[in-house]
Amino acid sequence: DCALSLQSISKTYNAGKPNEVQVLREASLRIDRGEIVALVAPSGAGKSTLLHIAGLLDTPDSGSVLIDDADMTRLGDRARTAARRGQVGFVYQFHHLLPEFTALENVVLPQLANAVPASKAESRARDLLARVGIEARAEHRPAALSGGEQQRVAFCRALANEPSLLLADEPTGNLDPATSDQVFAALMALVRDTGLSALIATHNMELARRMDRVVRLQDGQITAA
Ligand code: ADP
Ligand code: ADP
């Protein structure tokens, strides 16, 4: 039972050119259902490349990507986009919320794009906002929210369409240490509650140790840390 399986993934940019860079060299990683894995990597090691390949935003040169035991490697563009929208949630260091919409609307909109009826989308959005403790902020626009609240809304948006896999890149990296701690705890609780599997990149070893397992990306390969 595998939430994510990366099998011998290789990726080179600018192949055959003077500026060729081999970022991933037969990198492999398995994440079980419900498992939360920390990804630790020095800057430039290929963390973004790996997360984009795992999240079906980019394709490897060779190797296979399986999500929920289904092989995504040879899907066409449309099928890959559909799989990404249905199965993967993304969180970045910056919230990327739509500024002209309220917190609630930011969590509702991706569901409407996925053909969820409006009333169901709203009740699910309110439930998610309540789970991260910001139901009272539902009608505020992002600019009226604190950095920690903005990130909590981004977590809810990532989970809006009930993905099976969450991919996060430094999800609390923009917050001060005390806020980061609380917001990270809220994310962990939300992921556990929903039984989601997650791969979360962080430079913070203290946060990494709160996850189920830590892996390292170095020299193009993934190793246990
Ligand atoms: P990280 O997220 O760990 O900082 P990235 O995956 O962004 O690493 O990048 C890994 C390496 O690949 C870096 O040397 C970067 O300059 C290079 N790289 C990333 N994206 C591209 C691209 N689209 N074209 C060429 N080189 C790239
Ligand atoms: P679009 O409507 O532009 O096709 P998608 O619905 O396919 O976007 O995007 C799904 C998720 O992937 C969203 O969370 C979006 O922020 C993210 N995403 C899309 N494209 C990229 C990209 N090139 N780099 C990083 N994240 C992306």
Coordinates of C-alpha atoms and ligand atoms in Angstrom, one line a residue:
D1 CA 0.0 0.0 0.0
C2 CA 2.0 2.9 -1.3
A3 CA 1.0 6.5 -1.4
L4 CA 4.0 7.6 -3.4
S5 CA 6.7 5.5 -5.0
L6 CA 9.5 7.1 -6.9
Q7 CA 11.5 4.4 -8.7
S8 CA 15.0 5.2 -10.0
I9 CA 14.1 8.8 -11.1
S10 CA 16.7 10.6 -13.1
K11 CA 16.6 14.2 -14.3
T12 CA 19.1 16.2 -16.2
Y13 CA 18.7 19.9 -17.3
N14 CA 20.4 21.2 -20.5
A15 CA 21.5 17.7 -21.5
G16 CA 24.4 17.7 -23.9
K17 CA 25.1 21.5 -23.4
P18 CA 28.0 23.0 -21.6
N19 CA 25.6 24.0 -18.7
E20 CA 24.3 20.4 -18.3
V21 CA 23.3 19.6 -14.8
Q22 CA 22.3 16.1 -13.6
V23 CA 20.0 16.8 -10.7
L24 CA 18.5 13.3 -9.9
R25 CA 20.4 10.1 -10.4
E26 CA 18.2 7.0 -10.0
A27 CA 16.6 8.5 -6.9
S28 CA 14.1 6.2 -5.2
L29 CA 11.6 6.8 -2.4
R30 CA 8.5 5.0 -1.0
I31 CA 5.9 6.6 1.2
D32 CA 3.3 4.4 2.8
R33 CA -0.3 5.4 3.2
G34 CA -0.6 7.8 6.1
E35 CA 3.1 8.3 6.5
I36 CA 4.6 11.8 6.9
V37 CA 8.1 12.0 5.6
A38 CA 10.5 14.9 6.0
L39 CA 12.8 15.8 3.0
V40 CA 16.0 17.5 4.0
A41 CA 18.3 18.8 1.2
P42 CA 21.0 21.4 0.9
S43 CA 20.0 24.3 -1.3
G44 CA 20.4 23.5 -5.0
A45 CA 20.3 19.7 -4.3
G46 CA 17.1 19.3 -6.5
K47 CA 14.4 19.4 -3.9
S48 CA 12.0 21.5 -6.1
T49 CA 12.7 19.2 -9.1
L50 CA 11.9 16.1 -7.0
L51 CA 8.7 17.6 -5.5
H52 CA 7.6 18.7 -9.0
I53 CA 8.2 15.2 -10.4
A54 CA 6.4 13.6 -7.4
G55 CA 3.5 16.1 -7.9
L56 CA 3.2 15.4 -11.6
L57 CA 4.1 19.0 -12.6
D58 CA 7.3 17.7 -14.3
T59 CA 8.3 14.4 -15.8
P60 CA 11.5 12.5 -15.2
D61 CA 14.0 11.5 -18.0
S62 CA 13.7 7.9 -16.7
G63 CA 12.2 6.1 -13.8
S64 CA 8.6 5.7 -12.6
V65 CA 6.2 7.7 -10.5
L66 CA 3.4 5.8 -8.7
I67 CA 0.7 7.5 -6.7
D68 CA -1.7 5.3 -4.8
D69 CA -0.1 2.3 -6.5
A70 CA -1.1 3.7 -10.0
D71 CA 1.7 4.3 -12.5
M72 CA 1.6 7.9 -13.6
T73 CA 4.7 7.8 -15.7
R74 CA 3.3 7.3 -19.1
L75 CA 0.1 9.3 -18.8
G76 CA -0.6 11.9 -21.4
D77 CA -0.7 15.6 -20.4
R78 CA -4.4 15.8 -19.9
A79 CA -4.6 12.6 -17.8
R80 CA -1.5 13.7 -15.8
T81 CA -3.2 17.1 -15.0
A82 CA -6.4 15.3 -14.0
A83 CA -4.5 13.0 -11.7
R84 CA -2.6 15.9 -10.1
R85 CA -5.8 17.9 -9.5
G86 CA -7.5 14.9 -8.0
Q87 CA -4.7 13.3 -6.0
V88 CA -2.1 15.9 -5.0
G89 CA -2.2 18.9 -2.8
F90 CA 0.6 21.5 -2.8
V91 CA 1.8 23.9 -0.2
Y92 CA 4.6 26.4 -0.8
Q93 CA 6.7 28.7 1.4
F94 CA 4.5 31.6 0.3
H95 CA 0.7 31.2 0.5
H96 CA -0.2 32.2 -3.1
L97 CA -3.8 32.9 -2.0
L98 CA -5.9 35.0 -4.4
P99 CA -5.9 38.5 -2.8
E100 CA -9.3 39.6 -4.0
F101 CA -11.1 36.6 -2.4
T102 CA -11.8 35.8 1.2
A103 CA -10.2 32.9 3.1
L104 CA -13.4 30.8 2.6
E105 CA -13.6 31.6 -1.1
N106 CA -9.9 30.6 -1.5
V107 CA -10.8 27.1 -0.2
V108 CA -14.1 26.9 -2.1
L109 CA -12.8 27.9 -5.5
P110 CA -10.6 24.8 -6.3
Q111 CA -13.6 22.6 -5.4
L112 CA -15.9 24.5 -7.8
A113 CA -13.2 24.0 -10.5
N114 CA -13.4 20.3 -9.7
A115 CA -17.2 20.4 -10.1
V116 CA -18.1 20.1 -6.4
P117 CA -21.6 21.7 -5.8
A118 CA -21.3 25.1 -4.1
S119 CA -23.1 24.2 -0.8
K120 CA -20.9 21.1 -0.3
A121 CA -17.8 23.1 -1.2
E122 CA -18.6 25.7 1.4
S123 CA -19.3 23.3 4.2
R124 CA -16.1 21.4 3.5
A125 CA -14.2 24.7 3.4
R126 CA -15.7 25.8 6.8
D127 CA -14.8 22.4 8.3
L128 CA -11.2 22.7 7.1
L129 CA -10.8 26.2 8.4
A130 CA -12.3 25.1 11.8
R131 CA -9.8 22.3 12.0
V132 CA -6.9 24.7 11.8
G133 CA -8.5 27.1 14.2
I134 CA -9.4 30.0 11.9
E135 CA -13.1 29.6 11.3
A136 CA -13.6 33.1 12.7
R137 CA -11.4 34.5 9.9
A138 CA -13.3 32.9 7.1
E139 CA -14.7 36.1 5.7
H140 CA -11.4 38.0 5.7
R141 CA -9.2 38.6 2.7
P142 CA -5.6 37.4 2.9
A143 CA -4.2 40.9 3.5
A144 CA -6.2 41.1 6.7
L145 CA -4.7 37.8 8.0
S146 CA -1.4 37.2 9.8
G147 CA 1.3 35.2 8.1
G148 CA 0.4 32.2 10.2
E149 CA -3.3 32.5 9.3
Q150 CA -2.5 32.9 5.6
Q151 CA -0.5 29.6 5.7
R152 CA -3.3 27.8 7.5
V153 CA -5.7 28.9 4.8
A154 CA -3.2 27.6 2.2
F155 CA -3.2 24.2 4.0
C156 CA -7.0 24.1 3.8
R157 CA -6.9 25.0 0.1
A158 CA -4.4 22.2 -0.6
L159 CA -6.7 19.7 1.1
A160 CA -9.9 21.1 -0.5
N161 CA -10.2 18.5 -3.2
E162 CA -9.4 15.6 -0.8
P163 CA -6.0 14.6 -2.3
S164 CA -4.3 11.5 -1.1
L165 CA -0.8 13.0 -1.1
L166 CA 0.4 16.3 0.2
L167 CA 3.6 17.8 -1.1
A168 CA 5.0 20.8 0.9
D169 CA 8.1 22.9 0.3
E170 CA 9.2 24.7 3.4
P171 CA 5.5 25.3 4.5
T172 CA 6.5 27.4 7.5
G173 CA 9.7 28.8 6.1
N174 CA 8.4 32.4 6.0
L175 CA 7.2 32.5 9.6
D176 CA 9.0 33.6 12.7
P177 CA 10.1 30.6 14.9
A178 CA 7.3 30.7 17.5
T179 CA 4.6 31.0 14.8
S180 CA 6.3 28.4 12.6
D181 CA 6.1 26.0 15.5
Q182 CA 2.3 26.4 16.0
V183 CA 1.5 26.5 12.4
F184 CA 3.5 23.4 11.8
A185 CA 1.7 21.6 14.6
A186 CA -1.6 22.6 13.0
L187 CA -0.5 21.1 9.7
M188 CA 0.6 17.9 11.3
A189 CA -2.7 17.5 13.1
L190 CA -4.6 18.2 9.9
V191 CA -2.6 15.7 7.9
R192 CA -3.0 13.0 10.6
D193 CA -6.7 13.7 11.0
T194 CA -7.4 13.2 7.3
G195 CA -5.1 10.2 7.0
L196 CA -3.2 12.0 4.3
S197 CA 0.3 10.9 3.3
A198 CA 2.9 13.7 3.0
L199 CA 6.3 14.6 1.8
I200 CA 7.4 17.9 3.5
A201 CA 10.7 19.6 2.6
T202 CA 12.3 21.6 5.5
H203 CA 15.6 22.9 6.6
N204 CA 14.5 22.8 10.2
M205 CA 15.7 19.6 11.8
E206 CA 13.6 20.1 14.8
L207 CA 10.4 20.1 12.6
A208 CA 11.8 17.2 10.5
R209 CA 12.1 15.1 13.6
R210 CA 8.4 15.5 14.4
M211 CA 7.6 13.6 11.2
D212 CA 7.5 9.8 10.9
R213 CA 10.8 9.6 9.0
V214 CA 13.5 11.8 7.6
V215 CA 15.1 11.3 4.2
R216 CA 18.0 13.3 2.7
L217 CA 18.5 14.3 -0.9
Q218 CA 22.1 14.6 -1.8
D219 CA 24.2 14.0 -4.9
G220 CA 21.0 13.2 -6.8
Q221 CA 20.0 10.4 -4.5
I222 CA 17.6 9.9 -1.6
T223 CA 19.0 8.3 1.5
A224 CA 17.7 7.6 5.0
A225 CA 18.8 10.3 7.4
Ligands
ADP1 P1 16.5 23.0 -4.8 O1 15.0 23.2 -4.8 O2 17.0 21.9 -4.0 O3 17.2 24.3 -4.5 P2 16.2 22.7 -7.7 O4 15.5 21.5 -8.0 O5 15.5 24.0 -7.8 O6 16.9 22.6 -6.3 O7 17.5 22.8 -8.7 C1 18.5 21.8 -8.7 C2 19.5 22.2 -9.8 O8 18.9 22.2 -11.1 C3 20.1 23.6 -9.6 O9 21.5 23.6 -10.0 C4 19.3 24.5 -10.5 O10 20.0 25.6 -11.0 C5 19.0 23.5 -11.7 N1 17.7 23.8 -12.3 C6 16.5 23.7 -11.8 N2 15.5 24.0 -12.7 C7 16.2 24.1 -13.9 C8 15.7 24.4 -15.2 N3 14.4 24.5 -15.5 N4 16.7 24.5 -16.2 C9 18.0 24.4 -15.9 N5 18.5 24.1 -14.6 C10 17.6 24.0 -13.7
ADP2 P1 -3.7 25.3 -13.8 O1 -5.1 25.7 -13.5 O2 -2.8 26.5 -14.1 O3 -3.5 24.2 -14.9 P2 -3.4 23.3 -11.9 O4 -4.8 23.2 -11.4 O5 -2.9 22.3 -12.9 O6 -3.1 24.7 -12.5 O7 -2.4 23.3 -10.6 C1 -2.5 22.3 -9.6 C2 -1.6 22.7 -8.5 O8 -0.3 22.8 -8.9 C3 -1.9 24.1 -7.9 O9 -1.7 24.0 -6.5 C4 -0.8 25.0 -8.5 O10 -0.5 26.1 -7.6 C5 0.3 24.1 -8.7 N1 1.1 24.4 -9.9 C6 0.7 24.4 -11.2 N2 1.7 24.7 -12.0 C7 2.8 24.8 -11.3 C8 4.2 25.1 -11.5 N3 4.6 25.2 -12.8 N4 5.0 25.1 -10.5 C9 4.6 25.0 -9.3 N5 3.3 24.7 -8.9 C10 2.4 24.6 -9.9

